[in-house]
Structures are given as structure tokens and as C-alpha cells.
PDB file of C-alpha atoms in Angstrom:
ATOM      1  CA  ALA A   1      59.306   2.878 -32.085  1.00  0.00           C
ATOM      2  CA  GLN A   2      59.776  -0.850 -32.453  1.00  0.00           C
ATOM      3  CA  SER A   3      61.235  -3.436 -30.103  1.00  0.00           C
ATOM      4  CA  VAL A   4      62.117  -6.814 -29.857  1.00  0.00           C
ATOM      5  CA  THR A   5      62.240  -9.167 -26.434  1.00  0.00           C
ATOM      6  CA  GLN A   6      63.556 -12.505 -26.612  1.00  0.00           C
ATOM      7  CA  LEU A   7      62.399 -14.582 -23.512  1.00  0.00           C
ATOM      8  CA  GLY A   8      65.118 -16.521 -21.886  1.00  0.00           C
ATOM      9  CA  SER A   9      68.937 -15.666 -22.664  1.00  0.00           C
ATOM     10  CA  HIS A  10      69.996 -19.511 -22.663  1.00  0.00           C
ATOM     11  CA  VAL A  11      68.147 -22.439 -23.649  1.00  0.00           C
ATOM     12  CA  SER A  12      69.421 -25.966 -23.095  1.00  0.00           C
ATOM     13  CA  VAL A  13      67.781 -29.111 -24.979  1.00  0.00           C
ATOM     14  CA  SER A  14      68.808 -32.509 -25.395  1.00  0.00           C
ATOM     15  CA  GLU A  15      69.748 -33.777 -28.789  1.00  0.00           C
ATOM     16  CA  GLY A  16      66.581 -34.823 -30.568  1.00  0.00           C
ATOM     17  CA  ALA A  17      64.151 -32.680 -28.665  1.00  0.00           C
ATOM     18  CA  LEU A  18      62.068 -29.907 -29.625  1.00  0.00           C
ATOM     19  CA  VAL A  19      63.572 -26.677 -29.730  1.00  0.00           C
ATOM     20  CA  LEU A  20      61.404 -23.620 -28.998  1.00  0.00           C
ATOM     21  CA  LEU A  21      63.042 -19.951 -28.844  1.00  0.00           C
ATOM     22  CA  ARG A  22      60.416 -17.154 -27.767  1.00  0.00           C
ATOM     23  CA  CYS A  23      60.175 -13.859 -29.511  1.00  0.00           C
ATOM     24  CA  ASN A  24      58.072 -11.100 -28.964  1.00  0.00           C
ATOM     25  CA  TYR A  25      57.923  -7.819 -30.541  1.00  0.00           C
ATOM     26  CA  SER A  26      56.372  -4.179 -30.469  1.00  0.00           C
ATOM     27  CA  SER A  27      55.671  -2.289 -33.825  1.00  0.00           C
ATOM     28  CA  SER A  28      53.452   0.410 -34.558  1.00  0.00           C
ATOM     29  CA  VAL A  29      53.001  -0.538 -38.079  1.00  0.00           C
ATOM     30  CA  PRO A  30      52.851  -4.102 -39.466  1.00  0.00           C
ATOM     31  CA  PRO A  31      56.502  -5.720 -39.031  1.00  0.00           C
ATOM     32  CA  TYR A  32      58.660  -7.618 -40.884  1.00  0.00           C
ATOM     33  CA  LEU A  33      60.250 -10.421 -38.852  1.00  0.00           C
ATOM     34  CA  PHE A  34      63.383 -12.231 -39.055  1.00  0.00           C
ATOM     35  CA  TRP A  35      65.738 -14.880 -37.272  1.00  0.00           C
ATOM     36  CA  TYR A  36      69.319 -14.760 -37.455  1.00  0.00           C
ATOM     37  CA  VAL A  37      71.929 -17.357 -36.302  1.00  0.00           C
ATOM     38  CA  GLN A  38      75.452 -16.533 -35.057  1.00  0.00           C
ATOM     39  CA  TYR A  39      77.749 -19.201 -34.418  1.00  0.00           C
ATOM     40  CA  PRO A  40      80.938 -18.466 -32.507  1.00  0.00           C
ATOM     41  CA  ASN A  41      83.471 -15.993 -33.808  1.00  0.00           C
ATOM     42  CA  GLN A  42      81.116 -15.406 -36.899  1.00  0.00           C
ATOM     43  CA  GLY A  43      78.710 -13.243 -38.372  1.00  0.00           C
ATOM     44  CA  LEU A  44      74.955 -13.365 -38.513  1.00  0.00           C
ATOM     45  CA  GLN A  45      73.374 -15.829 -40.871  1.00  0.00           C
ATOM     46  CA  LEU A  46      69.608 -15.462 -41.943  1.00  0.00           C
ATOM     47  CA  LEU A  47      67.340 -18.300 -40.677  1.00  0.00           C
ATOM     48  CA  LEU A  48      64.054 -17.041 -41.979  1.00  0.00           C
ATOM     49  CA  LYS A  49      61.947 -13.827 -42.301  1.00  0.00           C
ATOM     50  CA  TYR A  50      58.527 -13.019 -42.477  1.00  0.00           C
ATOM     51  CA  THR A  51      57.321 -10.239 -44.907  1.00  0.00           C
ATOM     52  CA  THR A  52      53.599 -10.901 -45.836  1.00  0.00           C
ATOM     53  CA  GLY A  53      51.495 -13.883 -46.932  1.00  0.00           C
ATOM     54  CA  ALA A  54      51.782 -17.149 -44.943  1.00  0.00           C
ATOM     55  CA  THR A  55      52.383 -16.876 -41.345  1.00  0.00           C
ATOM     56  CA  LEU A  56      54.133 -19.919 -40.784  1.00  0.00           C
ATOM     57  CA  VAL A  57      57.526 -19.403 -42.237  1.00  0.00           C
ATOM     58  CA  LYS A  58      60.169 -22.286 -43.077  1.00  0.00           C
ATOM     59  CA  GLY A  59      63.856 -21.414 -43.197  1.00  0.00           C
ATOM     60  CA  ILE A  60      66.976 -23.228 -43.422  1.00  0.00           C
ATOM     61  CA  ASN A  61      68.236 -26.314 -41.321  1.00  0.00           C
ATOM     62  CA  GLY A  62      64.780 -27.413 -40.398  1.00  0.00           C
ATOM     63  CA  PHE A  63      63.697 -24.270 -38.418  1.00  0.00           C
ATOM     64  CA  GLU A  64      60.462 -22.544 -38.960  1.00  0.00           C
ATOM     65  CA  ALA A  65      58.585 -19.656 -37.132  1.00  0.00           C
ATOM     66  CA  GLU A  66      55.059 -18.727 -37.039  1.00  0.00           C
ATOM     67  CA  PHE A  67      53.629 -14.990 -36.914  1.00  0.00           C
ATOM     68  CA  LYS A  68      50.975 -14.572 -34.556  1.00  0.00           C
ATOM     69  CA  LYS A  69      49.737 -10.878 -34.865  1.00  0.00           C
ATOM     70  CA  SER A  70      47.406 -11.269 -31.663  1.00  0.00           C
ATOM     71  CA  GLU A  71      49.912 -12.304 -29.680  1.00  0.00           C
ATOM     72  CA  THR A  72      52.853  -9.922 -31.145  1.00  0.00           C
ATOM     73  CA  SER A  73      54.949 -13.039 -31.411  1.00  0.00           C
ATOM     74  CA  PHE A  74      57.492 -14.891 -33.600  1.00  0.00           C
ATOM     75  CA  HIS A  75      58.392 -17.897 -32.050  1.00  0.00           C
ATOM     76  CA  LEU A  76      61.318 -20.269 -33.446  1.00  0.00           C
ATOM     77  CA  THR A  77      60.720 -23.724 -33.384  1.00  0.00           C
ATOM     78  CA  LYS A  78      62.768 -26.928 -34.715  1.00  0.00           C
ATOM     79  CA  PRO A  79      61.234 -30.397 -33.998  1.00  0.00           C
ATOM     80  CA  SER A  80      64.217 -32.201 -33.433  1.00  0.00           C
ATOM     81  CA  ALA A  81      67.592 -30.495 -32.335  1.00  0.00           C
ATOM     82  CA  HIS A  82      70.980 -31.456 -33.677  1.00  0.00           C
ATOM     83  CA  MET A  83      74.364 -30.941 -32.048  1.00  0.00           C
ATOM     84  CA  SER A  84      75.092 -28.573 -34.944  1.00  0.00           C
ATOM     85  CA  ASP A  85      72.296 -26.273 -33.670  1.00  0.00           C
ATOM     86  CA  ALA A  86      74.231 -24.795 -30.735  1.00  0.00           C
ATOM     87  CA  ALA A  87      74.620 -21.106 -31.369  1.00  0.00           C
ATOM     88  CA  GLU A  88      73.172 -17.660 -30.182  1.00  0.00           C
ATOM     89  CA  TYR A  89      69.661 -16.718 -32.150  1.00  0.00           C
ATOM     90  CA  PHE A  90      68.576 -13.354 -32.731  1.00  0.00           C
ATOM     91  CA  CYS A  91      65.071 -12.157 -33.332  1.00  0.00           C
ATOM     92  CA  ALA A  92      64.550  -8.727 -35.469  1.00  0.00           C
ATOM     93  CA  VAL A  93      62.313  -6.464 -36.538  1.00  0.00           C
ATOM     94  CA  SER A  94      61.956  -3.851 -39.168  1.00  0.00           C
ATOM     95  CA  GLU A  95      59.326  -1.689 -40.036  1.00  0.00           C
ATOM     96  CA  ASP A  96      57.782  -0.214 -43.468  1.00  0.00           C
ATOM     97  CA  GLY A  97      57.030   3.065 -41.772  1.00  0.00           C
ATOM     98  CA  GLY A  98      58.786   5.279 -43.956  1.00  0.00           C
ATOM     99  CA  GLY A  99      61.506   8.073 -42.780  1.00  0.00           C
ATOM    100  CA  THR A 100      65.022   7.331 -41.999  1.00  0.00           C
ATOM    101  CA  SER A 101      64.386   4.289 -39.933  1.00  0.00           C
ATOM    102  CA  TYR A 102      62.890   2.589 -42.789  1.00  0.00           C
ATOM    103  CA  GLY A 103      64.496  -0.809 -43.398  1.00  0.00           C
ATOM    104  CA  LYS A 104      66.175  -0.428 -40.132  1.00  0.00           C
ATOM    105  CA  LEU A 105      66.661  -3.831 -38.021  1.00  0.00           C
ATOM    106  CA  THR A 106      66.135  -3.986 -34.464  1.00  0.00           C
ATOM    107  CA  PHE A 107      67.471  -6.753 -32.942  1.00  0.00           C
ATOM    108  CA  GLY A 108      66.712  -8.815 -29.496  1.00  0.00           C
ATOM    109  CA  GLN A 109      69.345  -9.539 -26.948  1.00  0.00           C
ATOM    110  CA  GLY A 110      69.709 -12.904 -28.338  1.00  0.00           C
ATOM    111  CA  THR A 111      69.332 -16.711 -26.892  1.00  0.00           C
ATOM    112  CA  ILE A 112      72.038 -18.970 -26.506  1.00  0.00           C
ATOM    113  CA  LEU A 113      71.213 -22.655 -27.548  1.00  0.00           C
ATOM    114  CA  THR A 114      72.679 -25.416 -25.800  1.00  0.00           C
ATOM    115  CA  VAL A 115      72.373 -28.752 -27.294  1.00  0.00           C
ATOM    116  CA  HIS A 116      73.187 -31.996 -25.166  1.00  0.00           C
ATOM    117  CA  PRO A 117      74.162 -35.274 -26.494  1.00  0.00           C
TER     118      PRO A 117
ATOM    119  CA  GLU B   1      79.479 -15.202 -54.859  1.00  0.00           C
ATOM    120  CA  ALA B   2      81.678 -13.274 -52.463  1.00  0.00           C
ATOM    121  CA  GLY B   3      79.655 -12.396 -49.058  1.00  0.00           C
ATOM    122  CA  VAL B   4      80.376  -9.225 -47.401  1.00  0.00           C
ATOM    123  CA  VAL B   5      84.385  -9.152 -46.789  1.00  0.00           C
ATOM    124  CA  GLN B   6      85.551  -7.140 -43.393  1.00  0.00           C
ATOM    125  CA  SER B   7      89.031  -6.613 -42.097  1.00  0.00           C
ATOM    126  CA  PRO B   8      90.721  -6.782 -40.045  1.00  0.00           C
ATOM    127  CA  ARG B   9      89.029  -9.887 -38.303  1.00  0.00           C
ATOM    128  CA  TYR B  10      90.509  -9.166 -34.758  1.00  0.00           C
ATOM    129  CA  LYS B  11      92.134  -5.814 -33.586  1.00  0.00           C
ATOM    130  CA  ILE B  12      93.585  -5.018 -29.933  1.00  0.00           C
ATOM    131  CA  ILE B  13      94.639  -1.425 -29.358  1.00  0.00           C
ATOM    132  CA  GLU B  14      95.691   0.763 -26.546  1.00  0.00           C
ATOM    133  CA  LYS B  15      92.924   3.591 -25.253  1.00  0.00           C
ATOM    134  CA  LYS B  16      93.373   6.809 -27.100  1.00  0.00           C
ATOM    135  CA  GLN B  17      94.796   4.944 -30.158  1.00  0.00           C
ATOM    136  CA  PRO B  18      92.934   5.145 -33.532  1.00  0.00           C
ATOM    137  CA  VAL B  19      91.478   2.144 -35.311  1.00  0.00           C
ATOM    138  CA  ALA B  20      89.623   1.764 -38.695  1.00  0.00           C
ATOM    139  CA  PHE B  21      87.696  -0.990 -39.959  1.00  0.00           C
ATOM    140  CA  TRP B  22      87.361  -1.654 -43.740  1.00  0.00           C
ATOM    141  CA  CYS B  23      83.956  -3.348 -45.369  1.00  0.00           C
ATOM    142  CA  ASN B  24      83.418  -4.750 -48.983  1.00  0.00           C
ATOM    143  CA  PRO B  25      79.819  -5.043 -49.509  1.00  0.00           C
ATOM    144  CA  ILE B  26      78.106  -7.795 -51.688  1.00  0.00           C
ATOM    145  CA  SER B  27      78.591  -6.870 -55.321  1.00  0.00           C
ATOM    146  CA  GLY B  28      75.322  -4.959 -56.436  1.00  0.00           C
ATOM    147  CA  HIS B  29      74.374  -3.844 -53.169  1.00  0.00           C
ATOM    148  CA  ASN B  30      73.489  -0.177 -52.986  1.00  0.00           C
ATOM    149  CA  THR B  31      72.762  -0.184 -49.289  1.00  0.00           C
ATOM    150  CA  LEU B  32      75.522  -0.687 -46.544  1.00  0.00           C
ATOM    151  CA  TYR B  33      75.100  -0.725 -42.771  1.00  0.00           C
ATOM    152  CA  TRP B  34      77.833  -0.916 -39.819  1.00  0.00           C
ATOM    153  CA  TYR B  35      76.291  -2.396 -36.590  1.00  0.00           C
ATOM    154  CA  ARG B  36      77.967  -2.515 -33.322  1.00  0.00           C
ATOM    155  CA  GLN B  37      77.670  -5.673 -31.201  1.00  0.00           C
ATOM    156  CA  ASN B  38      78.262  -5.536 -27.251  1.00  0.00           C
ATOM    157  CA  LEU B  39      79.016  -8.757 -25.631  1.00  0.00           C
ATOM    158  CA  GLY B  40      76.123 -10.680 -24.754  1.00  0.00           C
ATOM    159  CA  GLN B  41      73.825  -8.250 -26.787  1.00  0.00           C
ATOM    160  CA  GLY B  42      72.179  -7.914 -30.169  1.00  0.00           C
ATOM    161  CA  PRO B  43      73.530  -5.577 -32.955  1.00  0.00           C
ATOM    162  CA  GLU B  44      72.825  -2.018 -33.028  1.00  0.00           C
ATOM    163  CA  LEU B  45      72.836   0.145 -36.108  1.00  0.00           C
ATOM    164  CA  LEU B  46      75.429   2.772 -36.054  1.00  0.00           C
ATOM    165  CA  ILE B  47      75.095   3.920 -39.756  1.00  0.00           C
ATOM    166  CA  ARG B  48      73.336   3.204 -42.892  1.00  0.00           C
ATOM    167  CA  TYR B  49      74.633   4.468 -46.559  1.00  0.00           C
ATOM    168  CA  GLU B  50      72.270   4.404 -49.421  1.00  0.00           C
ATOM    169  CA  ASN B  51      75.075   4.389 -52.349  1.00  0.00           C
ATOM    170  CA  GLU B  52      77.707   7.012 -51.030  1.00  0.00           C
ATOM    171  CA  GLU B  53      75.048   8.912 -48.786  1.00  0.00           C
ATOM    172  CA  ALA B  54      74.702   8.247 -44.942  1.00  0.00           C
ATOM    173  CA  VAL B  55      70.871   8.441 -44.675  1.00  0.00           C
ATOM    174  CA  ASP B  56      70.720   7.268 -41.211  1.00  0.00           C
ATOM    175  CA  ASP B  57      73.553   8.018 -38.681  1.00  0.00           C
ATOM    176  CA  SER B  58      71.592   8.906 -35.678  1.00  0.00           C
ATOM    177  CA  GLN B  59      73.174   6.398 -33.417  1.00  0.00           C
ATOM    178  CA  LEU B  60      77.017   7.017 -34.465  1.00  0.00           C
ATOM    179  CA  PRO B  61      78.904   8.857 -31.734  1.00  0.00           C
ATOM    180  CA  LYS B  62      80.225  11.491 -33.838  1.00  0.00           C
ATOM    181  CA  ASP B  63      82.667  13.031 -31.354  1.00  0.00           C
ATOM    182  CA  ARG B  64      85.058   9.991 -32.081  1.00  0.00           C
ATOM    183  CA  PHE B  65      83.474   7.821 -34.687  1.00  0.00           C
ATOM    184  CA  SER B  66      83.567   8.642 -38.439  1.00  0.00           C
ATOM    185  CA  ALA B  67      82.741   6.560 -41.813  1.00  0.00           C
ATOM    186  CA  GLU B  68      82.721   6.855 -45.317  1.00  0.00           C
ATOM    187  CA  ARG B  69      81.742   5.120 -48.333  1.00  0.00           C
ATOM    188  CA  LEU B  70      83.299   7.637 -50.982  1.00  0.00           C
ATOM    189  CA  LYS B  71      82.597   5.846 -54.314  1.00  0.00           C
ATOM    190  CA  GLY B  72      79.495   3.728 -53.118  1.00  0.00           C
ATOM    191  CA  VAL B  73      81.203   0.682 -52.960  1.00  0.00           C
ATOM    192  CA  ASP B  74      83.436  -0.155 -49.940  1.00  0.00           C
ATOM    193  CA  SER B  75      83.212   1.700 -46.476  1.00  0.00           C
ATOM    194  CA  THR B  76      85.564   2.444 -43.785  1.00  0.00           C
ATOM    195  CA  LEU B  77      84.376   3.138 -40.150  1.00  0.00           C
ATOM    196  CA  LYS B  78      87.077   4.996 -37.845  1.00  0.00           C
ATOM    197  CA  ILE B  79      87.281   5.409 -34.411  1.00  0.00           C
ATOM    198  CA  GLN B  80      89.598   8.173 -32.989  1.00  0.00           C
ATOM    199  CA  PRO B  81      90.380   8.018 -30.087  1.00  0.00           C
ATOM    200  CA  ALA B  82      89.107   4.604 -28.943  1.00  0.00           C
ATOM    201  CA  GLU B  83      87.991   4.257 -25.352  1.00  0.00           C
ATOM    202  CA  LEU B  84      87.629   1.178 -23.351  1.00  0.00           C
ATOM    203  CA  GLY B  85      83.944   1.089 -23.937  1.00  0.00           C
ATOM    204  CA  ASP B  86      84.432   0.801 -27.451  1.00  0.00           C
ATOM    205  CA  SER B  87      85.414  -2.985 -27.307  1.00  0.00           C
ATOM    206  CA  ALA B  88      82.916  -4.811 -29.059  1.00  0.00           C
ATOM    207  CA  VAL B  89      82.287  -6.453 -32.746  1.00  0.00           C
ATOM    208  CA  TYR B  90      81.788  -4.114 -35.669  1.00  0.00           C
ATOM    209  CA  LEU B  91      79.550  -5.844 -38.215  1.00  0.00           C
ATOM    210  CA  CYS B  92      79.249  -4.462 -41.603  1.00  0.00           C
ATOM    211  CA  ALA B  93      75.983  -5.820 -43.610  1.00  0.00           C
ATOM    212  CA  SER B  94      74.707  -5.173 -46.923  1.00  0.00           C
ATOM    213  CA  SER B  95      71.312  -5.578 -48.812  1.00  0.00           C
ATOM    214  CA  LEU B  96      70.383  -4.877 -52.507  1.00  0.00           C
ATOM    215  CA  SER B  97      68.332  -1.590 -51.543  1.00  0.00           C
ATOM    216  CA  VAL B  98      66.590  -0.197 -48.714  1.00  0.00           C
ATOM    217  CA  GLY B  99      63.386  -2.096 -47.979  1.00  0.00           C
ATOM    218  CA  ALA B 100      62.152  -3.275 -45.060  1.00  0.00           C
ATOM    219  CA  GLY B 101      61.627  -6.811 -45.932  1.00  0.00           C
ATOM    220  CA  ASN B 102      64.731  -7.154 -47.802  1.00  0.00           C
ATOM    221  CA  THR B 103      67.450  -9.624 -46.528  1.00  0.00           C
ATOM    222  CA  ILE B 104      70.647  -8.102 -44.845  1.00  0.00           C
ATOM    223  CA  TYR B 105      73.355  -9.953 -45.353  1.00  0.00           C
ATOM    224  CA  PHE B 106      76.233  -9.940 -42.454  1.00  0.00           C
ATOM    225  CA  GLY B 107      79.984 -10.121 -42.769  1.00  0.00           C
ATOM    226  CA  GLU B 108      82.002 -11.765 -39.944  1.00  0.00           C
ATOM    227  CA  GLY B 109      82.701  -8.801 -37.803  1.00  0.00           C
ATOM    228  CA  SER B 110      85.838  -7.141 -36.704  1.00  0.00           C
ATOM    229  CA  TRP B 111      86.502  -7.715 -33.109  1.00  0.00           C
ATOM    230  CA  LEU B 112      87.836  -4.819 -31.173  1.00  0.00           C
ATOM    231  CA  THR B 113      89.643  -4.896 -27.817  1.00  0.00           C
ATOM    232  CA  VAL B 114      90.734  -1.709 -26.181  1.00  0.00           C
ATOM    233  CA  VAL B 115      92.733  -2.118 -23.474  1.00  0.00           C
TER     234      VAL B 115
END
């Protein structure tokens, strides 16, 4: 069964500082990995996803993530935080293993990012 | 292009009352999902439809929850009777088709408070 662990339920950074949100997954088959962002009182918006190919994935708003199979990780980074990045971020995994769970997204618990002026 | 539309956005009901949520997916999307997001947690899948067929409802509490997607387009999720523990955000989502790498697009959610 697939699962996702996000290390740190809250991360606080200063504006202009590096953002690093950690995500580790477990999967019995090659995973597809996603990062979603959720602003207050809104739904989830896709930031980026890894399916196949290049392991460094670039997304919207300057975010990127690197798939590291040996570490079963998919950490999200942004070189310079902006106040507008304050939100909750969710890592998710999907498997191409067939069956009724095919394509099912399993989410982590979320990480709330706070950006200080 | 319109995104996934959900209504109502907010609902407060007393326990034991019924409640229904409606969802209209992105035009052309065959796959529709209902997720539940409890406070401080990630969303969890309740049910997934391929057109009008429910292909994964293993996490749907069938004693009080029901869902339908009669014409393979919009969908309704119902809770009857509601319990205090049902307070959560109910997220509808859609994708072009089922596929592990396909992007799933989410609506803004229906926020339920049971008092």
C-alpha cells in the first residue's frame, strides 16, 4: 500500500529565505508524485508532478521538487520565499499498479508554511 | 474554462439531519472523485467514478453516505443522518480519465459543520 509522510507539520521562514518542505513516500511500484498547495478556504491547486523522465521537476510560482528513488523522497523547494507562498502544502502519491486503486491519490498530512517579513 | 464547481460552499446542520453536496466537474472529464478532508489532515478518497460507474467506493461509509452520478456528468454526495464526526471539508475533483499520472483538479470544497 502506498503512503506519504511529510516531515514537519509547520515550517516558518523569512521572506527571501529558502523554502524546503520534506516528503517521503512508500510504494510497492514506481510512484507518481505530486505537490498541491491549499490557500485558506480554497481547494487544492497542483504545484507540480513527477511521472517519468527528468527527476527534477519545475512547477508554478518558482517551486521545484526532486524525485530521489534511493531516498524515497520528493522534497519541495523554492530558492526565495515570498509572502504569498504562505499556505498549506500537500505531498501525494499515486500508483500505476492496476486494480480499483489505480490512479488513487494518497495524501500526506500537510505542512503549513508561514512566511515572516 | 470553468473549474470544478461545488455547492454549497458552507453548510451548518444539526446532528441527525440530512445534507447533500453537489459537484459539476470540468467539461469532458470522465473521472470524478469525492474526497473528505478533516481539520489538519490531508484529503482522503471516499469514492471514484468512471463516467456513471462507481469503481472505488471502499472508503465510503455506506451506512450513512451515498453518492450518485446518474448521467456521468455532475454528482451528488449525501449524508443521512449526519453525525458530529462528519464535520469536514468535502472536496470534489475530476480528471480527464483514470491514470496514475493524470492531473486531478479540485473544487473549492463544501465545508460542513455538524452541531
